[in-house]
mmCIF file of C-alpha atoms in Angstrom:
data_model
loop_
_atom_site.group_PDB
_atom_site.id
_atom_site.type_symbol
_atom_site.label_atom_id
_atom_site.label_comp_id
_atom_site.label_asym_id
_atom_site.label_seq_id
_atom_site.Cartn_x
_atom_site.Cartn_y
_atom_site.Cartn_z
ATOM 1 C CA MET A 1245 106.343 84.134 205.221
ATOM 2 C CA GLN A 1246 108.689 86.708 206.692
ATOM 3 C CA SER A 1247 111.149 86.295 203.846
ATOM 4 C CA VAL A 1248 108.426 86.849 201.291
ATOM 5 C CA ALA A 1249 107.247 89.994 203.057
ATOM 6 C CA LEU A 1250 110.809 91.298 203.256
ATOM 7 C CA LEU A 1251 111.334 90.744 199.518
ATOM 8 C CA GLY A 1252 108.178 92.715 198.682
ATOM 9 C CA VAL A 1253 109.222 95.645 200.849
ATOM 10 C CA THR A 1254 112.658 95.706 199.279
ATOM 11 C CA THR A 1255 111.178 95.706 195.769
ATOM 12 C CA LEU A 1256 108.766 98.529 196.620
ATOM 13 C CA ALA A 1257 111.567 100.650 197.967
ATOM 14 C CA LEU A 1258 113.621 100.114 194.846
ATOM 15 C CA VAL A 1259 110.759 101.169 192.593
ATOM 16 C CA LEU A 1260 110.146 104.329 194.594
ATOM 17 C CA ALA A 1261 113.812 105.168 194.431
ATOM 18 C CA LEU A 1262 113.907 104.909 190.657
ATOM 19 C CA ALA A 1263 110.730 106.907 190.197
ATOM 20 C CA ALA A 1264 111.812 109.828 192.338
ATOM 21 C CA PRO A 1265 113.041 112.938 190.316
ATOM 22 C CA PRO A 1266 116.730 113.629 190.430
ATOM 23 C CA LYS A 1267 117.917 116.361 192.673
ATOM 24 C CA GLU A 1268 118.478 119.696 190.881
ATOM 25 C CA GLU A 1269 122.042 120.685 190.486
ATOM 26 C CA GLY A 1270 123.114 124.021 191.662
ATOM 27 C CA LYS A 1271 122.465 126.909 189.408
ATOM 28 C CA LYS A 1272 125.140 127.655 186.986
ATOM 29 C CA LYS A 1273 127.446 130.222 188.134
ATOM 30 C CA GLU A 1274 127.019 133.496 186.343
ATOM 31 C CA GLU A 1275 129.643 133.991 183.695
ATOM 32 C CA LYS A 1276 132.027 136.652 184.588
ATOM 33 C CA PRO A 1277 132.581 139.229 181.921
ATOM 34 C CA ARG A 1278 135.718 138.663 179.946
ATOM 35 C CA ALA A 1279 138.498 140.859 181.036
ATOM 36 C CA ASP A 1280 139.961 141.190 177.586
ATOM 37 C CA ILE A 1281 136.873 142.859 176.068
ATOM 38 C CA ALA A 1282 137.790 146.260 174.710
ATOM 39 C CA THR A 1283 135.426 148.906 175.997
ATOM 40 C CA ASP A 1284 135.409 152.665 175.980
ATOM 41 C CA ASP A 1285 136.384 152.683 179.689
ATOM 42 C CA ASN A 1286 139.657 150.853 179.316
ATOM 43 C CA LEU A 1287 140.773 152.597 176.072
ATOM 44 C CA ASP A 1288 143.082 155.526 176.391
ATOM 45 C CA LEU A 1289 141.677 157.229 173.310
ATOM 46 C CA PRO A 1290 143.429 160.581 173.683
ATOM 47 C CA ASN A 1291 146.822 158.906 173.663
ATOM 48 C CA TYR A 1292 146.069 156.140 171.209
ATOM 49 C CA ASP A 1293 147.071 156.369 167.593
ATOM 50 C CA LEU A 1294 144.630 154.282 165.502
ATOM 51 C CA SER A 1295 146.073 152.870 162.283
ATOM 52 C CA LEU A 1296 145.451 149.938 159.968
ATOM 53 C CA ASP A 1297 148.181 147.975 161.773
ATOM 54 C CA SER A 1298 146.750 148.471 165.249
ATOM 55 C CA TYR A 1299 143.060 148.277 164.278
ATOM 56 C CA GLY A 1300 142.794 144.563 165.018
ATOM 57 C CA GLU A 1301 144.533 144.853 168.406
ATOM 58 C CA ILE A 1302 141.953 147.209 169.915
ATOM 59 C CA ILE A 1303 138.678 146.233 168.251
ATOM 60 C CA ASP A 1304 137.805 142.559 168.007
ATOM 61 C CA LEU A 1305 134.888 142.254 165.590
ATOM 62 C CA SER A 1306 134.159 138.691 166.629
ATOM 63 C CA LEU A 1307 132.979 139.905 170.019
ATOM 64 C CA TYR A 1308 130.114 141.968 168.642
ATOM 65 C CA GLU A 1309 127.898 138.908 168.372
ATOM 66 C CA GLU A 1310 128.144 138.453 172.159
ATOM 67 C CA LEU A 1311 127.742 142.112 173.053
ATOM 68 C CA TYR A 1312 124.763 142.873 170.800
ATOM 69 C CA ASP A 1313 121.757 140.688 170.178
ATOM 70 C CA TYR A 1314 120.075 141.570 166.885
ATOM 71 C CA SER A 1315 117.394 138.938 167.156
ATOM 72 C CA ASP A 1316 114.891 141.427 168.567
ATOM 73 C CA LEU A 1317 115.223 143.681 165.513
ATOM 74 C CA ALA A 1318 114.163 141.024 162.995
ATOM 75 C CA PRO A 1319 110.427 141.117 162.224
ATOM 76 C CA LYS A 1320 108.528 138.140 163.522
ATOM 77 C CA ILE A 1321 106.319 136.530 160.876
ATOM 78 C CA GLU A 1322 103.767 133.976 161.862
ATOM 79 C CA VAL A 1323 103.078 131.129 159.489
ATOM 80 C CA GLY A 1324 99.669 131.332 157.892
ATOM 81 C CA THR A 1325 99.259 135.114 158.134
ATOM 82 C CA LEU A 1326 99.130 137.635 155.291
ATOM 83 C CA ALA A 1327 101.407 140.588 154.891
ATOM 84 C CA PRO A 1328 99.830 143.911 155.813
ATOM 85 C CA PRO A 1329 98.283 145.712 152.848
ATOM 86 C CA THR A 1330 100.463 148.349 151.236
ATOM 87 C CA LYS A 1331 99.222 151.854 150.593
ATOM 88 C CA ARG A 1332 98.055 152.495 147.008
ATOM 89 C CA LEU A 1333 100.196 155.046 145.318
ATOM 90 C CA GLU A 1334 98.315 158.002 144.017
ATOM 91 C CA GLY A 1335 98.628 158.840 140.366
ATOM 92 C CA VAL A 1336 99.727 155.362 139.258
ATOM 93 C CA VAL A 1337 98.897 154.803 135.624
ATOM 94 C CA SER A 1338 96.493 151.951 135.061
ATOM 95 C CA THR A 1339 97.758 149.003 133.038
ATOM 96 C CA ARG A 1340 94.368 148.391 131.491
ATOM 97 C CA ALA A 1341 94.427 148.757 127.690
ATOM 98 C CA MET A 1342 92.668 151.898 126.541
ATOM 99 C CA PRO A 1343 91.523 152.552 122.970
ATOM 100 C CA THR A 1344 93.627 155.162 121.164
ATOM 101 C CA GLU A 1345 93.142 157.012 117.907
ATOM 102 C CA ALA A 1346 95.129 155.640 114.989
ATOM 103 C CA PRO A 1347 97.723 158.064 113.548
ATOM 104 C CA ARG A 1348 96.589 159.843 110.455
ATOM 105 C CA ARG A 1349 98.619 159.349 107.308
ATOM 106 C CA PRO A 1350 98.850 161.977 104.597
ATOM 107 C CA PRO A 1351 96.904 161.025 101.487
ATOM 108 C CA LEU A 1352 98.907 159.453 98.683
ATOM 109 C CA THR A 1353 99.527 161.634 95.686
ATOM 110 C CA SER A 1354 97.347 160.564 92.814
ATOM 111 C CA PRO A 1355 98.691 160.454 89.246
ATOM 112 C CA THR A 1356 96.730 163.595 88.436
ATOM 113 C CA THR A 1357 98.000 165.552 91.443
ATOM 114 C CA LYS A 1358 100.695 168.047 90.644
ATOM 115 C CA PRO A 1359 103.730 167.494 92.889
ATOM 116 C CA PHE A 1360 105.055 170.371 94.935
ATOM 117 C CA GLY A 1361 108.637 169.683 93.886
ATOM 118 C CA PRO A 1362 111.068 166.987 92.805
ATOM 119 C CA GLY A 1363 111.824 165.928 96.378
ATOM 120 C CA LEU A 1364 114.581 163.552 97.382
ATOM 121 C CA LEU A 1365 113.520 160.772 95.003
ATOM 122 C CA GLY A 1366 112.175 162.911 92.188
ATOM 123 C CA SER A 1367 108.670 163.997 91.337
ATOM 124 C CA ILE A 1368 105.690 161.679 91.201
ATOM 125 C CA THR A 1369 105.456 159.635 88.008
ATOM 126 C CA LYS A 1370 102.355 158.525 86.150
ATOM 127 C CA GLN A 1371 102.415 155.324 88.233
ATOM 128 C CA GLY A 1372 102.049 157.430 91.396
ATOM 129 C CA LEU A 1373 105.605 156.753 92.584
ATOM 130 C CA PRO A 1374 108.712 158.914 92.841
ATOM 131 C CA THR A 1375 110.948 158.636 89.782
ATOM 132 C CA CYS A 1376 113.853 157.163 91.721
ATOM 133 C CA LEU A 1377 111.645 154.255 92.858
ATOM 134 C CA VAL A 1378 110.576 153.474 89.290
ATOM 135 C CA CYS A 1379 114.074 154.122 87.931
ATOM 136 C CA VAL A 1380 117.519 153.775 89.475
ATOM 137 C CA CYS A 1381 119.225 157.016 90.502
ATOM 138 C CA LEU A 1382 122.981 156.833 91.019
ATOM 139 C CA GLY A 1383 124.531 160.185 91.668
ATOM 140 C CA THR A 1384 123.451 162.387 88.773
ATOM 141 C CA SER A 1385 122.653 159.433 86.483
ATOM 142 C CA VAL A 1386 119.099 158.110 86.085
ATOM 143 C CA TYR A 1387 118.553 154.605 84.669
ATOM 144 C CA CYS A 1388 115.009 153.893 83.455
ATOM 145 C CA ASP A 1389 115.763 151.008 81.109
ATOM 146 C CA ASP A 1390 112.953 148.506 80.505
ATOM 147 C CA ALA A 1391 110.601 150.155 83.012
ATOM 148 C CA GLU A 1392 107.485 150.103 80.771
ATOM 149 C CA LEU A 1393 107.443 153.905 80.636
ATOM 150 C CA GLU A 1394 105.071 155.596 78.207
ATOM 151 C CA GLN A 1395 106.563 159.065 78.667
ATOM 152 C CA ILE A 1396 109.623 160.738 80.106
ATOM 153 C CA PRO A 1397 109.249 160.698 83.922
ATOM 154 C CA PRO A 1398 109.831 163.823 86.043
ATOM 155 C CA LEU A 1399 113.586 163.871 86.622
ATOM 156 C CA PRO A 1400 115.677 165.262 89.500
ATOM 157 C CA LEU A 1401 117.001 168.709 88.711
ATOM 158 C CA GLU A 1402 120.626 167.538 88.981
ATOM 159 C CA THR A 1403 120.230 164.832 86.312
ATOM 160 C CA THR A 1404 123.246 164.713 83.988
ATOM 161 C CA TYR A 1405 122.826 161.345 82.245
ATOM 162 C CA LEU A 1406 119.471 159.796 81.369
ATOM 163 C CA TYR A 1407 119.055 156.234 80.115
ATOM 164 C CA ALA A 1408 115.463 155.341 79.225
ATOM 165 C CA ARG A 1409 115.998 152.505 76.741
ATOM 166 C CA PHE A 1410 113.582 149.696 75.866
ATOM 167 C CA ASN A 1411 110.382 151.441 76.926
ATOM 168 C CA ARG A 1412 107.131 152.488 75.240
ATOM 169 C CA ILE A 1413 107.730 156.222 74.970
ATOM 170 C CA SER A 1414 106.021 157.561 71.838
ATOM 171 C CA ARG A 1415 106.440 161.323 72.171
ATOM 172 C CA ILE A 1416 108.946 163.817 73.520
ATOM 173 C CA ARG A 1417 107.352 166.952 74.919
ATOM 174 C CA ALA A 1418 109.046 170.327 75.265
ATOM 175 C CA SER A 1419 108.345 170.257 79.008
ATOM 176 C CA ASP A 1420 110.095 166.917 79.580
ATOM 177 C CA PHE A 1421 113.553 168.501 79.855
ATOM 178 C CA ALA A 1422 112.654 172.166 80.346
ATOM 179 C CA ARG A 1423 113.965 172.390 83.938
ATOM 180 C CA LEU A 1424 117.107 170.328 83.445
ATOM 181 C CA LYS A 1425 120.116 172.571 82.967
ATOM 182 C CA LYS A 1426 122.877 169.986 83.398
ATOM 183 C CA LEU A 1427 121.919 167.228 80.949
ATOM 184 C CA LYS A 1428 124.857 165.891 78.952
ATOM 185 C CA ARG A 1429 123.530 162.610 77.582
ATOM 186 C CA ILE A 1430 120.059 161.345 76.663
ATOM 187 C CA ASP A 1431 119.724 157.762 75.515
ATOM 188 C CA LEU A 1432 116.234 156.783 74.308
ATOM 189 C CA THR A 1433 117.196 153.728 72.276
ATOM 190 C CA SER A 1434 114.471 151.269 71.313
ATOM 191 C CA ASN A 1435 111.256 153.140 72.075
ATOM 192 C CA PHE A 1436 108.225 154.060 69.935
ATOM 193 C CA ILE A 1437 109.115 157.730 69.473
ATOM 194 C CA SER A 1438 107.473 159.183 66.366
ATOM 195 C CA TRP A 1439 107.130 162.830 67.383
ATOM 196 C CA VAL A 1440 109.374 165.376 69.074
ATOM 197 C CA ASP A 1441 107.996 168.779 70.054
ATOM 198 C CA GLU A 1442 109.788 171.833 68.751
ATOM 199 C CA ALA A 1443 112.686 172.920 70.987
ATOM 200 C CA SER A 1444 112.544 169.759 73.107
ATOM 201 C CA PHE A 1445 116.326 169.387 72.767
ATOM 202 C CA GLN A 1446 117.359 172.725 71.308
ATOM 203 C CA GLN A 1447 116.994 174.428 74.679
ATOM 204 C CA LEU A 1448 119.482 172.072 76.377
ATOM 205 C CA SER A 1449 122.681 174.113 76.236
ATOM 206 C CA THR A 1450 124.830 171.416 77.914
ATOM 207 C CA LEU A 1451 123.627 168.405 75.885
ATOM 208 C CA GLN A 1452 126.483 166.570 74.173
ATOM 209 C CA GLU A 1453 125.048 163.180 73.223
ATOM 210 C CA LEU A 1454 121.569 162.457 71.891
ATOM 211 C CA ILE A 1455 120.802 158.823 71.085
ATOM 212 C CA LEU A 1456 117.457 158.169 69.382
ATOM 213 C CA ALA A 1457 118.312 154.861 67.704
ATOM 214 C CA GLU A 1458 115.640 152.251 66.923
ATOM 215 C CA ASN A 1459 112.570 154.457 67.062
ATOM 216 C CA ARG A 1460 109.915 155.623 64.562
ATOM 217 C CA LEU A 1461 111.111 159.115 63.737
ATOM 218 C CA THR A 1462 110.399 160.515 60.273
ATOM 219 C CA ALA A 1463 112.191 163.827 60.897
ATOM 220 C CA LEU A 1464 115.194 165.035 62.870
ATOM 221 C CA PRO A 1465 114.556 167.341 65.839
ATOM 222 C CA ALA A 1466 116.283 170.685 66.213
ATOM 223 C CA LEU A 1467 119.613 170.293 68.003
ATOM 224 C CA PRO A 1468 121.563 172.527 70.388
ATOM 225 C CA GLY A 1469 124.938 173.966 69.413
ATOM 226 C CA SER A 1470 126.621 171.894 72.148
ATOM 227 C CA ILE A 1471 125.846 168.527 70.519
ATOM 228 C CA VAL A 1472 128.855 166.291 69.845
ATOM 229 C CA ARG A 1473 127.171 163.000 68.949
ATOM 230 C CA LEU A 1474 123.837 162.348 67.251
ATOM 231 C CA ASP A 1475 122.759 158.751 66.782
ATOM 232 C CA ALA A 1476 119.406 158.358 65.003
ATOM 233 C CA ARG A 1477 120.030 155.104 63.163
ATOM 234 C CA ARG A 1478 117.233 152.640 62.448
ATOM 235 C CA ASN A 1479 114.407 155.127 62.165
ATOM 236 C CA ARG A 1480 112.218 156.249 59.232
ATOM 237 C CA ILE A 1481 113.871 159.585 58.538
ATOM 238 C CA ARG A 1482 113.540 160.941 55.014
ATOM 239 C CA SER A 1483 115.546 163.726 53.420
ATOM 240 C CA SER A 1484 112.474 165.921 53.601
ATOM 241 C CA GLY A 1485 112.552 165.479 57.353
ATOM 242 C CA VAL A 1486 115.988 167.117 57.670
ATOM 243 C CA ARG A 1487 115.955 170.907 57.773
ATOM 244 C CA PRO A 1488 118.070 172.671 55.122
ATOM 245 C CA GLU A 1489 121.545 173.313 56.471
ATOM 246 C CA ALA A 1490 120.527 171.650 59.735
ATOM 247 C CA PHE A 1491 124.170 170.884 60.665
ATOM 248 C CA ARG A 1492 125.942 174.046 59.510
ATOM 249 C CA GLU A 1493 125.989 175.748 62.916
ATOM 250 C CA LEU A 1494 126.789 172.630 64.887
ATOM 251 C CA LYS A 1495 130.475 173.414 65.263
ATOM 252 C CA LYS A 1496 131.058 170.746 67.902
ATOM 253 C CA LEU A 1497 129.362 167.868 66.058
ATOM 254 C CA GLN A 1498 131.833 164.998 65.539
ATOM 255 C CA PHE A 1499 129.666 161.873 65.151
ATOM 256 C CA LEU A 1500 126.608 161.832 62.887
ATOM 257 C CA HIS A 1501 125.047 158.381 62.557
ATOM 258 C CA LEU A 1502 121.943 158.155 60.353
ATOM 259 C CA SER A 1503 122.263 154.653 58.968
ATOM 260 C CA ASP A 1504 119.232 152.438 58.246
ATOM 261 C CA ASN A 1505 116.841 155.272 57.378
ATOM 262 C CA LYS A 1506 115.201 156.499 54.154
ATOM 263 C CA LEU A 1507 117.506 159.345 53.120
ATOM 264 C CA ASP A 1508 117.724 160.210 49.427
ATOM 265 C CA TYR A 1509 120.892 162.326 49.610
ATOM 266 C CA ILE A 1510 123.702 163.328 51.916
ATOM 267 C CA PRO A 1511 122.674 166.241 54.144
ATOM 268 C CA VAL A 1512 124.906 169.242 53.488
ATOM 269 C CA PRO A 1513 126.758 171.282 54.495
ATOM 270 C CA LEU A 1514 128.595 169.167 57.029
ATOM 271 C CA PRO A 1515 130.426 170.846 59.927
ATOM 272 C CA GLU A 1516 134.184 171.115 59.573
ATOM 273 C CA GLY A 1517 134.902 169.194 62.764
ATOM 274 C CA LEU A 1518 132.899 166.098 61.748
ATOM 275 C CA ARG A 1519 134.907 162.891 62.224
ATOM 276 C CA SER A 1520 132.421 160.070 61.571
ATOM 277 C CA LEU A 1521 129.503 160.004 59.087
ATOM 278 C CA HIS A 1522 127.448 156.802 58.909
ATOM 279 C CA LEU A 1523 124.841 156.754 56.147
ATOM 280 C CA GLN A 1524 124.864 153.080 55.172
ATOM 281 C CA ASN A 1525 121.651 151.294 54.198
ATOM 282 C CA ASN A 1526 119.738 154.334 52.941
ATOM 283 C CA ASN A 1527 118.426 155.285 49.494
ATOM 284 C CA ILE A 1528 121.223 157.645 48.406
ATOM 285 C CA ARG A 1529 121.779 157.615 44.641
ATOM 286 C CA THR A 1530 123.798 160.715 43.857
ATOM 287 C CA MET A 1531 126.364 163.123 45.268
ATOM 288 C CA HIS A 1532 127.451 166.689 44.582
ATOM 289 C CA LYS A 1533 131.131 167.439 44.016
ATOM 290 C CA ASP A 1534 131.033 169.920 46.904
ATOM 291 C CA THR A 1535 129.455 167.459 49.322
ATOM 292 C CA PHE A 1536 132.719 166.948 51.237
ATOM 293 C CA CYS A 1537 135.238 169.269 49.613
ATOM 294 C CA ASP A 1538 135.385 172.828 48.336
ATOM 295 C CA SER A 1539 135.806 172.479 44.574
ATOM 296 C CA GLN A 1540 137.281 175.999 44.422
ATOM 297 C CA ASP A 1541 140.025 175.281 47.001
ATOM 298 C CA HIS A 1542 142.112 172.281 46.009
ATOM 299 C CA GLY A 1543 144.583 172.897 48.817
ATOM 300 C CA HIS A 1544 141.974 172.290 51.488
ATOM 301 C CA ILE A 1545 142.209 168.978 53.394
ATOM 302 C CA ARG A 1546 139.583 167.691 55.824
ATOM 303 C CA TRP A 1547 141.857 165.786 58.176
ATOM 304 C CA ALA A 1548 139.144 165.089 60.755
ATOM 305 C CA LEU A 1549 136.678 163.284 58.478
ATOM 306 C CA GLU A 1550 138.187 159.796 58.300
ATOM 307 C CA ASP A 1551 135.113 157.588 58.659
ATOM 308 C CA ILE A 1552 132.449 157.807 55.915
ATOM 309 C CA ARG A 1553 130.076 154.869 55.470
ATOM 310 C CA LEU A 1554 128.009 154.819 52.249
ATOM 311 C CA ASP A 1555 127.795 151.053 51.740
ATOM 312 C CA ARG A 1556 124.428 149.403 51.017
ATOM 313 C CA ASN A 1557 123.242 152.468 49.099
ATOM 314 C CA PRO A 1558 122.322 152.435 45.376
ATOM 315 C CA ILE A 1559 125.160 154.859 44.515
ATOM 316 C CA ASN A 1560 128.260 154.191 42.434
ATOM 317 C CA LEU A 1561 131.012 156.176 44.150
ATOM 318 C CA SER A 1562 133.343 155.918 41.165
ATOM 319 C CA LEU A 1563 131.102 158.350 39.270
ATOM 320 C CA PHE A 1564 132.144 161.230 41.564
ATOM 321 C CA PRO A 1565 135.954 161.264 41.619
ATOM 322 C CA ASP A 1566 136.161 165.028 42.242
ATOM 323 C CA ALA A 1567 134.211 164.716 45.491
ATOM 324 C CA TYR A 1568 136.989 163.027 47.537
ATOM 325 C CA PHE A 1569 140.203 164.912 46.818
ATOM 326 C CA CYS A 1570 140.159 166.663 50.236
ATOM 327 C CA LEU A 1571 139.523 163.486 52.270
ATOM 328 C CA PRO A 1572 142.309 161.525 54.021
ATOM 329 C CA ARG A 1573 140.391 158.305 53.183
ATOM 330 C CA LEU A 1574 137.896 157.269 50.559
ATOM 331 C CA PRO A 1575 134.321 156.560 51.686
ATOM 332 C CA THR A 1576 133.256 152.967 52.223
ATOM 333 C CA GLY A 1577 130.901 151.835 49.470
ATOM 334 C CA HIS A 1578 130.638 150.617 45.848
ATOM 335 C CA PHE A 1579 133.115 151.929 43.269
ATOM 336 C CA TYR A 1580 131.894 150.016 40.222
#
């Protein structure tokens, strides 16, 4: 029994010994400040020369983490809280959409409205568009070919060459070219032109080429003295539609093409400088001996007139031998 009691006491003592808390160790000794820390007290600043080479010897940047504790400066944010409301700035423009007034556009010019001027792209045409949108304007040349035009459109003032072929123009008005002082060429081939107002072309002092081929003219318009080439072939021009002596004063005329018309005789007198005369496929039956030459001056030679076309006319050229003595070449046509 004693041994059993002794064993129980020994066991109890062992349990109490294990359950008892360990003895506290002595407090840690306070860390002594490092002697090698550079402070203002141990620096001899008046006698020290600071340079890039000696910067690292005096100031050790790695020590600033131990000297200064920045943890207190950082804002403490608790999880689950909201940030404090910010002050509303005065005068901030609202982002809400507000209705605004639509910009007003100037009214489009109607076909009946008179334009104020030619503008950059020309005046307004009958279609209500500037000329250079209906036609093609390249420099001083205006191309209106196959544009379904029924009249000459208002042209830029600097227009020098006009091409308005393959349209439906039926009349030339005196006002169509009245403002154009630099026109040199007008090509109106293949239109429906049957009438030309008086002085429509005569007033154009710079015009050199007038092409009216493939139209419905029955008479020739008056021409300016500057004209060099007139092409009115394939029309319905009769001899009665050519003014008497219509070409006498046209000193610069060199090319006169009136083929495929209804002429009964050769229009005379012809200017001295004429080089090419095309009258083929007309109704010419006779010729005067002074048509080309001066019958009183047999020494006169017309060196310029080398191209005369009288073929497909009901005239026998061999019946007028005295009419060609001044020509460098005989006319083309029938000699039998």
